[in-house]
XYZ file of C-alpha atoms in Angstrom:
233
model
C 182.397 -69.278 -129.431
C 183.171 -68.570 -125.233
C 180.622 -70.225 -123.340
C 177.337 -68.198 -123.591
C 173.130 -68.705 -123.887
C 171.638 -66.667 -126.861
C 167.969 -65.651 -127.113
C 167.265 -65.773 -131.003
C 164.203 -64.487 -131.705
C 161.956 -66.442 -134.699
C 159.448 -65.764 -137.396
C 155.682 -65.462 -136.135
C 154.835 -66.514 -139.741
C 156.793 -65.555 -142.516
C 159.737 -68.070 -142.895
C 161.553 -64.541 -143.956
C 161.004 -62.385 -141.122
C 164.259 -63.742 -139.170
C 167.874 -61.834 -139.298
C 170.646 -62.088 -140.995
C 172.456 -62.341 -137.000
C 170.148 -64.885 -135.919
C 170.867 -67.370 -139.009
C 174.347 -66.834 -138.053
C 174.297 -67.953 -134.468
C 172.330 -70.724 -135.166
C 174.808 -71.961 -137.670
C 177.595 -71.454 -134.888
C 176.178 -72.362 -131.529
C 176.984 -75.594 -130.158
C 173.432 -76.457 -128.838
C 170.091 -75.282 -129.837
C 167.005 -75.409 -127.380
C 163.828 -75.525 -128.441
C 160.109 -75.076 -127.653
C 159.223 -78.350 -130.174
C 161.658 -79.562 -131.783
C 159.133 -80.829 -134.633
C 158.237 -77.075 -135.220
C 161.845 -76.026 -134.824
C 162.956 -78.211 -137.146
C 160.827 -76.835 -140.228
C 162.476 -73.260 -139.806
C 165.929 -74.838 -139.352
C 165.904 -77.538 -142.363
C 164.719 -74.467 -144.469
C 167.904 -72.482 -143.544
C 170.145 -75.900 -143.606
C 170.785 -75.403 -140.638
C 171.672 -78.817 -138.562
C 172.961 -78.447 -135.430
C 171.925 -80.461 -131.984
C 168.413 -80.067 -130.636
C 166.743 -80.225 -127.474
C 163.039 -79.863 -126.009
C 162.811 -77.258 -123.533
C 159.486 -75.964 -122.766
C 157.149 -75.135 -120.000
C 156.662 -78.875 -118.598
C 160.754 -79.859 -118.290
C 162.563 -76.203 -117.843
C 162.581 -76.178 -114.023
C 164.730 -79.484 -114.290
C 166.559 -78.790 -117.628
C 167.511 -74.977 -116.888
C 170.330 -76.341 -114.342
C 171.905 -78.957 -116.946
C 171.867 -76.271 -119.538
C 173.621 -73.978 -117.191
C 176.318 -76.384 -116.653
C 177.388 -76.940 -120.495
C 177.393 -73.278 -121.188
C 179.747 -73.050 -117.708
C 181.869 -75.676 -119.801
C 182.503 -73.395 -122.818
C 179.203 -74.441 -124.794
C 177.073 -71.751 -126.670
C 174.059 -72.467 -126.856
C 170.712 -70.623 -128.324
C 167.113 -70.492 -127.041
C 164.208 -70.174 -129.625
C 160.381 -70.538 -129.089
C 158.346 -71.669 -131.719
C 157.459 -68.653 -132.737
C 158.528 -64.513 -131.788
C 161.133 -63.816 -128.662
C 161.880 -66.379 -126.097
C 160.575 -65.634 -122.904
C 157.278 -62.862 -124.132
C 154.760 -66.209 -123.063
C 157.094 -68.888 -124.094
C 159.773 -70.277 -121.589
C 163.123 -68.728 -121.348
C 162.669 -66.933 -118.064
C 164.253 -69.254 -115.984
C 167.224 -70.213 -117.842
C 168.003 -66.825 -118.008
C 167.776 -66.380 -114.453
C 169.362 -69.378 -114.293
C 172.352 -68.266 -116.066
C 172.169 -64.483 -114.625
C 172.857 -65.979 -110.995
C 175.777 -68.035 -112.343
C 177.431 -65.169 -113.674
C 177.121 -66.619 -117.153
C 176.620 -64.054 -120.608
C 173.215 -63.979 -121.638
C 172.878 -61.935 -124.926
C 169.240 -61.489 -126.193
C 169.162 -60.387 -130.294
C 166.252 -58.320 -131.234
C 163.580 -59.732 -133.718
C 159.919 -61.138 -134.124
C 157.527 -61.082 -131.213
C 153.566 -61.134 -132.605
C 152.312 -58.260 -130.384
C 154.459 -55.506 -131.661
C 153.132 -55.568 -135.363
C 149.634 -56.178 -133.405
C 149.709 -52.744 -131.476
C 151.223 -50.782 -134.189
C 148.740 -51.773 -136.906
C 145.618 -51.147 -134.149
C 145.263 -47.449 -134.882
C 145.246 -47.614 -131.349
C 147.709 -45.324 -129.073
C 151.100 -47.342 -128.700
C 152.892 -44.376 -127.318
C 152.355 -45.994 -123.972
C 150.894 -49.924 -123.202
C 150.349 -52.573 -120.971
C 151.304 -55.916 -122.074
C 149.183 -59.069 -119.945
C 149.789 -61.696 -122.416
C 147.793 -64.523 -121.989
C 144.627 -64.337 -118.980
C 144.139 -67.399 -116.974
C 141.917 -69.884 -118.378
C 140.108 -70.611 -115.093
C 140.955 -69.254 -111.967
C 141.328 -65.833 -111.442
C 140.773 -64.782 -114.938
C 137.671 -62.620 -113.580
C 139.159 -60.754 -111.252
C 142.257 -59.857 -113.707
C 139.971 -58.463 -115.826
C 138.277 -56.388 -114.470
C 141.816 -54.849 -112.767
C 141.821 -53.352 -115.814
C 138.764 -51.742 -116.425
C 140.118 -48.152 -115.286
C 143.087 -48.652 -117.003
C 144.027 -45.956 -119.408
C 146.907 -47.214 -121.538
C 146.222 -49.398 -124.671
C 146.370 -53.348 -122.940
C 147.638 -55.993 -125.443
C 146.235 -59.855 -124.528
C 147.203 -63.325 -126.476
C 144.303 -65.296 -126.771
C 143.313 -69.017 -128.185
C 141.017 -68.620 -130.801
C 139.090 -71.125 -129.069
C 138.409 -68.562 -126.434
C 138.123 -65.667 -128.162
C 134.231 -64.999 -128.330
C 134.348 -65.580 -124.722
C 137.250 -63.284 -124.277
C 135.606 -60.925 -125.834
C 132.456 -61.187 -124.043
C 133.685 -60.774 -120.664
C 135.434 -57.346 -121.889
C 132.358 -56.205 -123.428
C 130.688 -56.857 -119.577
C 133.911 -55.237 -117.790
C 134.934 -52.396 -120.392
C 131.547 -51.443 -122.448
C 130.396 -52.448 -125.982
C 131.955 -49.185 -127.179
C 135.661 -49.636 -126.263
C 137.551 -49.851 -128.905
C 139.452 -52.811 -129.909
C 141.258 -55.226 -132.656
C 142.021 -58.590 -133.002
C 144.988 -59.034 -135.456
C 145.650 -62.519 -136.270
C 147.764 -65.358 -138.391
C 150.558 -61.877 -138.082
C 152.533 -62.276 -141.241
C 151.078 -64.880 -142.679
C 148.637 -65.764 -145.688
C 145.476 -65.185 -143.909
C 146.625 -61.971 -141.897
C 144.117 -60.515 -140.549
C 143.107 -56.984 -138.672
C 139.527 -56.300 -137.586
C 138.631 -53.161 -135.687
C 135.966 -51.476 -134.249
C 134.091 -51.254 -131.415
C 133.895 -54.591 -128.796
C 130.475 -54.492 -129.722
C 131.210 -54.875 -133.724
C 134.309 -56.994 -133.462
C 132.252 -59.505 -130.917
C 129.683 -59.811 -133.565
C 132.153 -60.653 -136.518
C 133.792 -63.546 -134.572
C 129.816 -64.648 -133.501
C 129.250 -64.881 -137.445
C 133.088 -65.842 -138.308
C 135.068 -68.763 -136.312
C 137.920 -67.773 -135.404
C 141.547 -69.387 -136.364
C 145.056 -68.966 -136.082
C 147.144 -66.727 -133.142
C 145.404 -64.361 -132.141
C 146.646 -61.093 -130.594
C 143.881 -58.417 -128.934
C 144.968 -54.735 -128.864
C 142.177 -53.213 -126.767
C 142.038 -49.276 -126.198
C 142.432 -47.935 -122.956
C 139.596 -46.619 -120.824
C 138.612 -42.957 -121.466
C 140.639 -39.749 -119.432
C 137.921 -39.271 -117.012
C 139.908 -35.608 -116.256
C 138.930 -35.111 -119.654
C 135.395 -35.690 -120.323
C 134.361 -33.983 -116.983
C 136.281 -30.725 -118.514
C 134.059 -30.986 -121.743
C 130.744 -31.566 -119.689
């Protein structure tokens, strides 16, 4: 294999949700970069993949990206994986890709698992046009970011921690109104996979009564078409 960077999606839940090509690449590269080597070892051991493993996460990617690019320039092939899903989507990856592109290194992203796609399609909300917001700021700038989306007509997708889900739904209710449709998907492709659909008021009440657990994707309906509503009036 010539020196190259591969971005390899990994399952967001069920270990079977990985492509045959991804498994082949992981077995052939010289080095695998993992967000958390302990988490990735579970997947790699399951498929009997034994390659050098190195940590590459948001706390060290500024320092490691240049070093990894140098190894690729020297002829090594490197695969980047995250804990779950596609690298670069709310996970480390952008800085390394940018460094490789700037150095003229070939980068190839394999198609594969990412959490927001099944959540969007399964939500029952329009998926022809959508806006991916990822994680909202935890503190500074959170309210202004939400307020800026009040009149967004497209379906909006957020990632959220189960510990902040109720707070997020409360903030959404205040800004978007209690009747805005929403779908909260959690534990996608895992044993306790669940999609809770309804208005913001309904879904907020559900998660106040049932403590949320696991990985969360919120799919929020877009703002009503004001022109269409006026025509109906």
